[in-house]
Tab-separated table of C-alpha atoms in Angstrom:
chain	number	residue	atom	x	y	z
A	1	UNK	CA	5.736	-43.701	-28.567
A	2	UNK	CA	9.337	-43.684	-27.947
A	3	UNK	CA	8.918	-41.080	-24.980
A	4	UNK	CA	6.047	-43.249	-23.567
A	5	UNK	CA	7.962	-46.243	-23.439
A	6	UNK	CA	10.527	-44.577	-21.807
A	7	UNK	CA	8.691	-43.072	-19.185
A	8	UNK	CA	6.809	-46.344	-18.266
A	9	UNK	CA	10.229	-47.654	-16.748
A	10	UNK	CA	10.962	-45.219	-13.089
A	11	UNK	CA	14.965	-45.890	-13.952
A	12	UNK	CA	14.451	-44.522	-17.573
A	13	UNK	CA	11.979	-42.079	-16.749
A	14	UNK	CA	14.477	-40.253	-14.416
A	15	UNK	CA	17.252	-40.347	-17.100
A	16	UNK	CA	15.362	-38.945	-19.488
A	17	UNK	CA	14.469	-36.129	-17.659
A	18	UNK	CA	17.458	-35.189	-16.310
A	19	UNK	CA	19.184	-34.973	-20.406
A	20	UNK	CA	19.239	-31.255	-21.697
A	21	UNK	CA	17.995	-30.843	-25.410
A	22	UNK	CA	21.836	-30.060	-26.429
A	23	UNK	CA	23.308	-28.689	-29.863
A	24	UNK	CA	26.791	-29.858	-30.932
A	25	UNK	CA	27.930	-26.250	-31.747
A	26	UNK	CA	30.635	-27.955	-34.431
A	27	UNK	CA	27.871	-28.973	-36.973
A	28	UNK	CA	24.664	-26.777	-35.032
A	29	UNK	CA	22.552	-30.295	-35.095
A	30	UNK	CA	20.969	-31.291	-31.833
A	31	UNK	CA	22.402	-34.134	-30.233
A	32	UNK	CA	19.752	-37.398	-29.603
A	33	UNK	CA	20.496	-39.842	-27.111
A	34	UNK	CA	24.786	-39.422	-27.904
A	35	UNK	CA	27.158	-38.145	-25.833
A	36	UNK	CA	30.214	-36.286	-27.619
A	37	UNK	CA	33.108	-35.106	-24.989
A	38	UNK	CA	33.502	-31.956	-26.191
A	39	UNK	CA	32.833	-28.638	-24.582
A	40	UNK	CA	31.200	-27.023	-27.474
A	41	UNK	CA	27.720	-28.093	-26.924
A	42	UNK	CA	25.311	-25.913	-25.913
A	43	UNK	CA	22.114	-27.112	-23.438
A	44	UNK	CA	19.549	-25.355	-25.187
A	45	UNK	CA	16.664	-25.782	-22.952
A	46	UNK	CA	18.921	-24.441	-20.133
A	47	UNK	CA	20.098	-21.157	-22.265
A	48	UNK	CA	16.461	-20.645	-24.475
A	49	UNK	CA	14.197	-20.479	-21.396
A	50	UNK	CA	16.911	-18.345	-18.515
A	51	UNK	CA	16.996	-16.188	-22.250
A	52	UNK	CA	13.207	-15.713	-22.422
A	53	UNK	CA	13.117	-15.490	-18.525
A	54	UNK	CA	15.122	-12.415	-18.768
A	55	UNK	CA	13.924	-10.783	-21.470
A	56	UNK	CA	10.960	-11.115	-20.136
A	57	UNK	CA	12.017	-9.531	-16.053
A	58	UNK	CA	13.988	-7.057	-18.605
A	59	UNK	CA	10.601	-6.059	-20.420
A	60	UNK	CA	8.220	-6.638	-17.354
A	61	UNK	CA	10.454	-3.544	-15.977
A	62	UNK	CA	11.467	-1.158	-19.215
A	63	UNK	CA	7.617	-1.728	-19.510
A	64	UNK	CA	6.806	0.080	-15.859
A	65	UNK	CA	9.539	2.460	-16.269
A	66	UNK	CA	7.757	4.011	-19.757
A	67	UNK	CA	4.419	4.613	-17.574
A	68	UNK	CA	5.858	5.678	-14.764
A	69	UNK	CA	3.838	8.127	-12.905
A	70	UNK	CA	4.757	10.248	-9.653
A	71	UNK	CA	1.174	11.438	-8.424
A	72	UNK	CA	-0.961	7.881	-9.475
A	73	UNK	CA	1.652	4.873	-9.394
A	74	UNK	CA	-0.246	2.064	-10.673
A	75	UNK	CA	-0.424	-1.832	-9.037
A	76	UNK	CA	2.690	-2.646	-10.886
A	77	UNK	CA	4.870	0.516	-10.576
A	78	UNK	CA	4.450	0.069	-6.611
A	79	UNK	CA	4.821	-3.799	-7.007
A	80	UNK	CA	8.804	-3.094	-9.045
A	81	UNK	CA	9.278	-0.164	-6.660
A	82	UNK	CA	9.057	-2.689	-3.520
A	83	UNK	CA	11.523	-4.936	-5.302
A	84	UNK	CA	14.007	-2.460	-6.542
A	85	UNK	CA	13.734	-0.962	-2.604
A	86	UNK	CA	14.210	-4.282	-1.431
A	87	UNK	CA	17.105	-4.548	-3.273
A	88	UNK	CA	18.341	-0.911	-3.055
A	89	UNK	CA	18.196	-1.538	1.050
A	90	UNK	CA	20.488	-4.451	0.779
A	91	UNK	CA	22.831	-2.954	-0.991
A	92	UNK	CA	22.788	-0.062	1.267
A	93	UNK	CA	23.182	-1.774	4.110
A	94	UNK	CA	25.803	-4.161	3.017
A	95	UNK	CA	27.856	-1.836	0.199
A	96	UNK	CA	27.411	1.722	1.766
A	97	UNK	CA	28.576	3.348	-1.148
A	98	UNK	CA	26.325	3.445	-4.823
A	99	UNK	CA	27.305	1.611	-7.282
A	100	UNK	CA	24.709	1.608	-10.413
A	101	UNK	CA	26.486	-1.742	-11.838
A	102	UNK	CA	26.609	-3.214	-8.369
A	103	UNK	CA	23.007	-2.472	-8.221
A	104	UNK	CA	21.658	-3.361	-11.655
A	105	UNK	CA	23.849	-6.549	-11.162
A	106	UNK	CA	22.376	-7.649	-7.981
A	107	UNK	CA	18.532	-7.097	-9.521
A	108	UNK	CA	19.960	-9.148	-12.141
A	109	UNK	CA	20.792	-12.072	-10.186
A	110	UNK	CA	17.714	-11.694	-7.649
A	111	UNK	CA	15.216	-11.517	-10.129
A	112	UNK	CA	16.653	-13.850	-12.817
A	113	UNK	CA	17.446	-16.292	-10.536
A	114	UNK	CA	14.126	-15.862	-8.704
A	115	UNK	CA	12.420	-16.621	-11.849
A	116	UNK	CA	14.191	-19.661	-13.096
A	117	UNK	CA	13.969	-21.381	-9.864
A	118	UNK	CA	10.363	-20.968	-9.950
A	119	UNK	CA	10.158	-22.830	-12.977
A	120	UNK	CA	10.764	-25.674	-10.858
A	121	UNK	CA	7.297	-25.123	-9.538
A	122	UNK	CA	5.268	-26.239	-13.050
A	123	UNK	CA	4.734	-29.344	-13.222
A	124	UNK	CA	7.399	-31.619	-14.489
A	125	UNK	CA	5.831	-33.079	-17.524
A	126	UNK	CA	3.560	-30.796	-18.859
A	127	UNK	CA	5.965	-28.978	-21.208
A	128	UNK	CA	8.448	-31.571	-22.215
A	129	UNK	CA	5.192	-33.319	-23.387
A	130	UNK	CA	4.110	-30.657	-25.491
A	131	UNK	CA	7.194	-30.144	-26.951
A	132	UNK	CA	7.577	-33.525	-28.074
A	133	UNK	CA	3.841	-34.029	-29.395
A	134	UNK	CA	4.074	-30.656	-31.036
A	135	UNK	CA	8.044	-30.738	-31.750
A	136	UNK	CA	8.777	-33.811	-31.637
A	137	UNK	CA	11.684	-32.638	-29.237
A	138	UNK	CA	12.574	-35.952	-27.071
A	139	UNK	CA	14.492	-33.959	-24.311
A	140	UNK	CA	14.279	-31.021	-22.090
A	141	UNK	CA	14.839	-29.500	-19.331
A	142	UNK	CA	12.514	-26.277	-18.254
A	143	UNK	CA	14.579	-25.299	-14.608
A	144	UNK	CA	17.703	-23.500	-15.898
A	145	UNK	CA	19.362	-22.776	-12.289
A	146	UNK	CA	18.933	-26.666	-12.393
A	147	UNK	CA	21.998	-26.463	-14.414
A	148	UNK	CA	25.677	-26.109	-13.450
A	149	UNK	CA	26.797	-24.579	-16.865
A	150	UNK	CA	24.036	-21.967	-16.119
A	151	UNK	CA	24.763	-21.206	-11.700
A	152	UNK	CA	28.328	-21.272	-13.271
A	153	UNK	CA	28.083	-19.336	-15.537
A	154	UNK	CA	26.368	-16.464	-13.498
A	155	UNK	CA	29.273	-17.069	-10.832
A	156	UNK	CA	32.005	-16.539	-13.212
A	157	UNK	CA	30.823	-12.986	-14.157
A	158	UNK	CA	30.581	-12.223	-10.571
A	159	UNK	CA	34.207	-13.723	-10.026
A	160	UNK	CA	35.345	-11.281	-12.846
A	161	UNK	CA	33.751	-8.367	-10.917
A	162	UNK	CA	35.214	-9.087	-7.822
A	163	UNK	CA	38.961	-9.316	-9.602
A	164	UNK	CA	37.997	-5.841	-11.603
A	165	UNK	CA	36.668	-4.288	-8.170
A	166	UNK	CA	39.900	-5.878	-6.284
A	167	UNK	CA	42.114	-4.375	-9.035
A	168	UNK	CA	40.277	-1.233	-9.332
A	169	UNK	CA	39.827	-0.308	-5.564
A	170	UNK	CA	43.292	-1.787	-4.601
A	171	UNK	CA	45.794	-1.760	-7.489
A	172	UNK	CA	47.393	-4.539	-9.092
A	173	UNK	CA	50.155	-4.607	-6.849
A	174	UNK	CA	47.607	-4.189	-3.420
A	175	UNK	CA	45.513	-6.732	-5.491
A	176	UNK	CA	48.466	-9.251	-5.534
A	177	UNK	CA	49.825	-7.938	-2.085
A	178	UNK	CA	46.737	-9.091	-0.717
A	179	UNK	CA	47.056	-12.630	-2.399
A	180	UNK	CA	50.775	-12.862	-1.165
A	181	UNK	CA	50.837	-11.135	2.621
A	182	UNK	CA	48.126	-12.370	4.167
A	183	UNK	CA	47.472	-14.508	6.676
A	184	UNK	CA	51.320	-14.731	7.480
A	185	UNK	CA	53.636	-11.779	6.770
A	186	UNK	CA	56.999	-12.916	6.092
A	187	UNK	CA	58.613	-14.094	3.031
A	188	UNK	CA	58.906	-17.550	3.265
A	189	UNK	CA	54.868	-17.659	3.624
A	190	UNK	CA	54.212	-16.172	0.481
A	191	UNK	CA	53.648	-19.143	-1.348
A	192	UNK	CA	51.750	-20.545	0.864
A	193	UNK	CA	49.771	-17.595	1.869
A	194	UNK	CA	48.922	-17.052	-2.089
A	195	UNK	CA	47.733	-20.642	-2.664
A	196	UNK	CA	45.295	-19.940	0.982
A	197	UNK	CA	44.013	-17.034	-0.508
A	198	UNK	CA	43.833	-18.052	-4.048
A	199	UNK	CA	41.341	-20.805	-2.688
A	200	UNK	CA	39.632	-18.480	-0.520
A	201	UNK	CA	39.133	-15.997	-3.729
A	202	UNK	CA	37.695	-19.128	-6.245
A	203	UNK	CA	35.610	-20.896	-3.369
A	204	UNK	CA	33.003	-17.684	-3.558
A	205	UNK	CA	32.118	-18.250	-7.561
A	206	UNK	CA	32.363	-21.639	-6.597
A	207	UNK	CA	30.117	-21.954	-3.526
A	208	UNK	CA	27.615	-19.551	-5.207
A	209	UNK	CA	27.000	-21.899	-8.189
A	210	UNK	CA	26.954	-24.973	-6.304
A	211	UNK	CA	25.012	-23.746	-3.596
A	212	UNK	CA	22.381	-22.838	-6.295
A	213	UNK	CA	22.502	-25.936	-8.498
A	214	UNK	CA	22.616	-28.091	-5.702
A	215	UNK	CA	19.456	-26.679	-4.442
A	216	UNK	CA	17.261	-26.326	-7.476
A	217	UNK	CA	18.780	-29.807	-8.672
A	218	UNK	CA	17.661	-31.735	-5.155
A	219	UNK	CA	14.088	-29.493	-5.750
A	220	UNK	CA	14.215	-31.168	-8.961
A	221	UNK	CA	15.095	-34.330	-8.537
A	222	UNK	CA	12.508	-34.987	-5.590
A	223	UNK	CA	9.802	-33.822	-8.026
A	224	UNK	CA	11.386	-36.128	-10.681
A	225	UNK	CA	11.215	-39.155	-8.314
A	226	UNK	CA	7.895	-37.924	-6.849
A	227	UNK	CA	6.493	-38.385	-10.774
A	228	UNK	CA	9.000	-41.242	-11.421
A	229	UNK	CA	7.558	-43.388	-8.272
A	230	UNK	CA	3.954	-42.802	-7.463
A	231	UNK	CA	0.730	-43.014	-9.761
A	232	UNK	CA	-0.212	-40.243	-11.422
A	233	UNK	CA	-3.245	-39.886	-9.083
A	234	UNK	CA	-1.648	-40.188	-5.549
A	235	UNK	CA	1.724	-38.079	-6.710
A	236	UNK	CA	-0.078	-34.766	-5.451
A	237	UNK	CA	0.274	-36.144	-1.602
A	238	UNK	CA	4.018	-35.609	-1.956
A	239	UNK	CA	4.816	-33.006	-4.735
A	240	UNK	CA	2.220	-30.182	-3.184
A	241	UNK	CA	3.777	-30.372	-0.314
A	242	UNK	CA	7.070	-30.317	-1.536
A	243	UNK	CA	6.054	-27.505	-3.893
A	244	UNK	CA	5.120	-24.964	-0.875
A	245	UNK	CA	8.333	-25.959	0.680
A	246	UNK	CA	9.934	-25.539	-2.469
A	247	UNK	CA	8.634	-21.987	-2.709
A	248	UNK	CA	10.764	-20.704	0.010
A	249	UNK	CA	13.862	-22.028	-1.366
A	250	UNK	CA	13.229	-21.031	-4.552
A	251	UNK	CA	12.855	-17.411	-2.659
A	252	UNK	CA	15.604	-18.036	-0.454
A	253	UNK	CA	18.160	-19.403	-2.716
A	254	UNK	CA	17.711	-16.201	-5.234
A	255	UNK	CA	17.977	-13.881	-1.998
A	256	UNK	CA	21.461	-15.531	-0.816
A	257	UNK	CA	22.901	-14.926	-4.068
A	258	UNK	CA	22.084	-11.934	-4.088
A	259	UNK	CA	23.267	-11.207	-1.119
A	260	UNK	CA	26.467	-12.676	-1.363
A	261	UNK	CA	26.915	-11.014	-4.810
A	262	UNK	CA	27.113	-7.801	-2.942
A	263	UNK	CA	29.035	-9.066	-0.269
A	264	UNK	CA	31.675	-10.871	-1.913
A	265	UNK	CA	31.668	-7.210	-3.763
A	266	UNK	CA	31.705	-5.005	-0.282
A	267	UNK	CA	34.461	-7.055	0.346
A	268	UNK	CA	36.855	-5.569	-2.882
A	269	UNK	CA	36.694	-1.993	-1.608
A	270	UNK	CA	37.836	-2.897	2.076
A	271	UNK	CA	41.271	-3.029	2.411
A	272	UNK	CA	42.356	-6.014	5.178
B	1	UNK	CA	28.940	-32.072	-14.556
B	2	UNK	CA	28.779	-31.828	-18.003
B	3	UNK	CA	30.438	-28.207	-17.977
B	4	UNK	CA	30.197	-27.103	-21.685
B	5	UNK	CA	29.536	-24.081	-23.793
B	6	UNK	CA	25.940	-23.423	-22.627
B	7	UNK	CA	28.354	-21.115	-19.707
B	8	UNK	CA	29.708	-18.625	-22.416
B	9	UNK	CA	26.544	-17.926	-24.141
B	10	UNK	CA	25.009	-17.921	-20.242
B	11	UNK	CA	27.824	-15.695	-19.560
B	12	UNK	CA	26.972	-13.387	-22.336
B	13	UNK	CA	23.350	-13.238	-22.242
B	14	UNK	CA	24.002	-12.352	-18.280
B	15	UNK	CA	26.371	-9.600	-19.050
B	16	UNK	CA	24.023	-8.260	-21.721
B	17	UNK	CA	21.397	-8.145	-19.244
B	18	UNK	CA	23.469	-6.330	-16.817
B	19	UNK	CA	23.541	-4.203	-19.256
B	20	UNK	CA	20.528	-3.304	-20.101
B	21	UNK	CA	19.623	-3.140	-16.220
B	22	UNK	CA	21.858	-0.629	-15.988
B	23	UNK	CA	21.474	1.892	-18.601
B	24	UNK	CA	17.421	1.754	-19.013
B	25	UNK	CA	15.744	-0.216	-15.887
B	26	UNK	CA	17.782	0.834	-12.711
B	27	UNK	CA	18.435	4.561	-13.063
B	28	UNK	CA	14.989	5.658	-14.112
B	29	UNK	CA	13.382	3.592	-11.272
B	30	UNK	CA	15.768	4.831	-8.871
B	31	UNK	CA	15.116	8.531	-9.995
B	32	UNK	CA	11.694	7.591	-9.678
B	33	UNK	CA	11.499	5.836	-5.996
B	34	UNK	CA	13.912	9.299	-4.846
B	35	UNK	CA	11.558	11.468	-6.322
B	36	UNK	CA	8.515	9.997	-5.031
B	37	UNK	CA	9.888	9.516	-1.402
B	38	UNK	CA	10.832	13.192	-1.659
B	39	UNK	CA	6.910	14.318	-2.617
B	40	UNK	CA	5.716	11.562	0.022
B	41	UNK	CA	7.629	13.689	2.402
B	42	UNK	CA	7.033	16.991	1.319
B	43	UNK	CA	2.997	15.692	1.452
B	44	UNK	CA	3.577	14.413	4.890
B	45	UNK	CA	5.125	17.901	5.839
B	46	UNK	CA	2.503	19.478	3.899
B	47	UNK	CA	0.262	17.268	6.042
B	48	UNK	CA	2.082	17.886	9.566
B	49	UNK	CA	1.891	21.748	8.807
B	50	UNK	CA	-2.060	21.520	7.871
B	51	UNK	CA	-2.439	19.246	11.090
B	52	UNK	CA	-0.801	22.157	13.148
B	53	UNK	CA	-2.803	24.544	11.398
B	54	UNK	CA	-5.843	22.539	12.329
B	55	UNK	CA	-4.793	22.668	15.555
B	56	UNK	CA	-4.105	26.353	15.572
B	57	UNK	CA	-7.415	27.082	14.107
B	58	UNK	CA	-9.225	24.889	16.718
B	59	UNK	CA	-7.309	26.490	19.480
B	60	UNK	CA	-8.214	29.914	18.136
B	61	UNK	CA	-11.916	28.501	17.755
B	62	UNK	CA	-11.918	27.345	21.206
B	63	UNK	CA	-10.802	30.601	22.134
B	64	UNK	CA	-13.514	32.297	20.532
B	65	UNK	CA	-16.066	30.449	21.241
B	66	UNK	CA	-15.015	30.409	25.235
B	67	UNK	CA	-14.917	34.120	24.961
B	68	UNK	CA	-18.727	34.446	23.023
B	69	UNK	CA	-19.559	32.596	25.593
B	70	UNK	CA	-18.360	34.165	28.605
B	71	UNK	CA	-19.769	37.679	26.733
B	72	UNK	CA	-22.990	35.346	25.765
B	73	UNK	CA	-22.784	35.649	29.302
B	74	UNK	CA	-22.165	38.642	30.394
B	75	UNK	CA	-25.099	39.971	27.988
B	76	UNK	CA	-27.699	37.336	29.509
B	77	UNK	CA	-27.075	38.515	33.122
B	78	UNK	CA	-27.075	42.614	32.094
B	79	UNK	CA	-30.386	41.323	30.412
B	80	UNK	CA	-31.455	40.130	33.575
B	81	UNK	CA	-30.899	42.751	34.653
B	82	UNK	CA	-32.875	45.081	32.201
B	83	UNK	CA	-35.343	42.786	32.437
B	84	UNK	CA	-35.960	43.120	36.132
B	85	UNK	CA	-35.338	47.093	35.698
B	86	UNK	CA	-37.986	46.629	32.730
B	87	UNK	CA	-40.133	44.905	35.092
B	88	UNK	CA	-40.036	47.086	37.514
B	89	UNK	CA	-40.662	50.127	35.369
B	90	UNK	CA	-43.204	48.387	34.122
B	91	UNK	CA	-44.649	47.292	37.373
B	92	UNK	CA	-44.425	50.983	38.765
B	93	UNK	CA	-46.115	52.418	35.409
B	94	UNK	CA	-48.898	49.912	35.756
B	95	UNK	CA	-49.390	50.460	39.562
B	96	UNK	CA	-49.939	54.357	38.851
B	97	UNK	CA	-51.612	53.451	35.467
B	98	UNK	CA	-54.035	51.224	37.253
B	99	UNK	CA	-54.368	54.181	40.501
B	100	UNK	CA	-55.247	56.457	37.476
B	101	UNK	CA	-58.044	54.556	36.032
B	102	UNK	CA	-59.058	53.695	39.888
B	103	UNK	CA	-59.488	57.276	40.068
B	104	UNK	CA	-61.177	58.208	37.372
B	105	UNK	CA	-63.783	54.849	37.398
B	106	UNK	CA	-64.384	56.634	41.146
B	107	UNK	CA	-64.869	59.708	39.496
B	108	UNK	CA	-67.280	58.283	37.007
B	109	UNK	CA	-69.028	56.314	39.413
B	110	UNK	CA	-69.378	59.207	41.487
B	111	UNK	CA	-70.757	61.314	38.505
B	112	UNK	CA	-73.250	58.261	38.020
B	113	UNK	CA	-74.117	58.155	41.182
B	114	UNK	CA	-74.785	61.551	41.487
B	115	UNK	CA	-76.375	61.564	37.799
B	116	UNK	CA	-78.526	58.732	38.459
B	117	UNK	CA	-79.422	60.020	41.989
B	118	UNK	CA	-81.085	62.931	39.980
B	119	UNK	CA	-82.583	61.059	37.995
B	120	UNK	CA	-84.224	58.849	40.972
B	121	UNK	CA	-85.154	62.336	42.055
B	122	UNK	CA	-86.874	63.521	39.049
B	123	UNK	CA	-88.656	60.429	38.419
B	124	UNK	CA	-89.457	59.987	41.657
B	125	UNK	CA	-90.404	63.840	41.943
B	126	UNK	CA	-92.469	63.128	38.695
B	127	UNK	CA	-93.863	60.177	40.282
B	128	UNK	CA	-95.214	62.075	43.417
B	129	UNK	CA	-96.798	64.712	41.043
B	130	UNK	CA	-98.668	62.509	39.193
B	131	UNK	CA	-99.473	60.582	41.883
B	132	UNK	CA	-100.831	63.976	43.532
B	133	UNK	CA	-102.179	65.066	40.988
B	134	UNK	CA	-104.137	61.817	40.422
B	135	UNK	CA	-105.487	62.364	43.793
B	136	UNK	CA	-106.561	65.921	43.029
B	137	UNK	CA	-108.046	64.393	40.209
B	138	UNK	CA	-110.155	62.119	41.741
B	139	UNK	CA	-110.897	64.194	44.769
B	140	UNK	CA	-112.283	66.531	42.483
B	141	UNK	CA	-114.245	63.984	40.328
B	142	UNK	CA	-115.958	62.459	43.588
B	143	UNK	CA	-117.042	66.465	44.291
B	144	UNK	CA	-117.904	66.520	41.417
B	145	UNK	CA	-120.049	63.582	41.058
B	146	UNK	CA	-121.736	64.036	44.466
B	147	UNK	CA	-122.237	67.657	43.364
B	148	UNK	CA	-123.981	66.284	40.158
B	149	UNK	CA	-125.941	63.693	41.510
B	150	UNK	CA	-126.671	65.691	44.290
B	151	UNK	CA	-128.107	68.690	41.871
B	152	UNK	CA	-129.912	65.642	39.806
B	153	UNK	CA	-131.664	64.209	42.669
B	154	UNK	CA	-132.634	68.354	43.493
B	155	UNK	CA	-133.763	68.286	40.468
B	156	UNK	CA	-135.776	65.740	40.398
């Protein structure tokens, strides 16, 4: 009754579902309706379904890779055989070289992504409804890449690849020559030039999660407000179409990460 | 932005998936798509070679079948030709075939003729005979008679 009530206000209805189901990783109790300033809280809706989302890409393909067959490939061998191609051809044509982490990686992030932006497409009430009449669970949130901690999160591993690459294609001291010489070659630049291209080198993990939260999040929110505004019998006028839209950002969004994933990484074996 | 732990554990779920991309997913797909493209291009060459063979075949078909027919032919006009020579054979062997039985039905009606001009003779022959001799017969009878009734009435 305490959800209903909630949800009967627009204002309230939209707060509440934009709280993550947290845990307060000090005492490992889930947090209801407090907010503790710490950073050691966890948004378990956010981590438990981009988890199950992965295991489950992860499975969907160890599965086709234990029936693989060269003569009869069946509906799904051809079906993860266009997607690894897809992505194999981007690489290609952006990396040259082969690079099996480079490539895993970027499947990674293209399908993952893909698949937790398309949780934005089921409807926004159904589960956090179960949850809480099976559960009794009064928040969460089922669109992971709706979540900064979690675009973040996939940017800062990318970040850390680009400083191995950048270190392991160029040396430390190219690494940091890099940092230091360019744009302006001269001495009394250096500082200068470092702090340009320290802010050129954090503005990729940076642009890559907010370019990805800020998408899914909007996606979100206009379904929120969609729910949040209109009876529950005229909201389909607005959210289907939004939905269809939606599809091809969800695609779109998971593509450019991708994309720039292998970029940003091109970019560490090319000396300026 | 509530940044907060939920990144490390996202961090570390990510990197684990990486992972496991890596070592089990990627390379035996990869191995896979290679391997397949190669036998989808060996079929295609396989299928290239088989269409020139095709080809080859028909050509050599065409070939064949131009050259039965030009000997196809050949053969119907030396038939023709047989057949007119045939013909003419023929015609000639029929011509003095049908001279021969001219002949001898000339022959034979001759020898009827002849045979049944005999026999017109005897009959007729036979005929006057017994036609003479019927005469004879009945001259002598009326003699005879005349005699008789002649010698009755003396008698008498």
């Amino acid at each position: 009754m305490m959800l209903l009530s909630k949800i009967s206000d627009p204002i309230q209805y939209i707060h509440h579902h934009l709280r993550h189901l947290q845990i307060n990783l000090k005492n490992l109790k889930f947090l209801n309706n407090e907010r503790i300033d710490t950073f050691w809280i966890l948004n378990f809706d956010s981590i438990l379904f981009s988890f199950i989302l992965g295991t489950f890409f992860l499975l969907f393909f160890y599965y086709t890779t234990k029936f693989i067959s060269l003569k009869n490939p069946s509906k799904i061998q051809i079906f993860v055989e266009l997607i690894i191609e897809f992505v194999n051809n981007n690489i290609k044509d952006i990396y040259n070289t082969h690079n099996k982490l480079i490539a895993a990686l970027s499947l990674t992030i293209f399908i993952w992504v893909l698949l937790m932006n398309t949780m934005d497409l089921v409807p926004i009430d159904i589960i956090p409804y179960l949850l809480y009449v099976i559960f009794s669970i009064p928040y969460f949130r089922i669109v992971p890449s709706a979540d900064i901690n979690i675009t973040i999160a996939i940017a800062l591993v990318v970040f850390g690849l680009i400083i191995f690459y950048n270190i392991k294609n160029k040396g430390f001291i190219g690494f940091a020559k890099e940092l230091t010489i360019h744009p302006f070659n001269y001495y009394v630049f250096y500082i200068f030039n470092l702090i340009l291209e320290t802010i050129a080198l954090l503005s990729k993990p940076m642009s890559l999660a907010l370019r990805l939260f800020g998408n899914m999040y909007a996606g979100e929110m206009i379904f929120i407000l969609i729910a949040g505004f209109l009876p529950w019998w005229l909201q389909w006028t607005l959210s289907v179409p939004w939905a269809i839209f939606h599809i091809l950002i969800i695609f779109l969004q998971a593509f450019i990460f991708m994309t720039l994933t292998i970029v940003y990484l091109s970019m560490t074996s090319k000396k300026k | 932005m509530d940044l907060n732990a939920t990144i490390l554990g996202q961090m570390i779920s990510f990197i684990i998936f990486i992972w496991f991309c890596m070592k089990y997913i990627w390379p035996k797909l990869i191995i896979t798509i290679n391997d397949r493209r190669d036998l989808i291009q060996k079929e295609f060459a396989n299928i290239s070679q088989s269409k020139k063979d095709i080809q080859k075949m028909y050509n050599q078909a065409n070939e064949i079948i131009y050259t039965a027919k030009h000997k196809s032919k050949e053969i119907i006009k030396s038939a023709n030709l047989e057949k007119i020579v045939i013909l003419e054979r023929a015609k000639y062997y029929a011509e003095k075939e049908k001279k021969k039985i001219l002949q001898q039905a000339e022959v034979t009606i001759q020898m009827k003729k002849i045979q049944l001009k005999k026999k017109l003779t005897k009959e007729i022959s036979t005929l006057a005979s017994m036609m003479a001799n019927k005469i004879i017969i009945n001259t002598i009878d009326t003699k005879y008679k005349k005699h008789n009734f002649e010698n009755m009435i003396n008698t008498f």
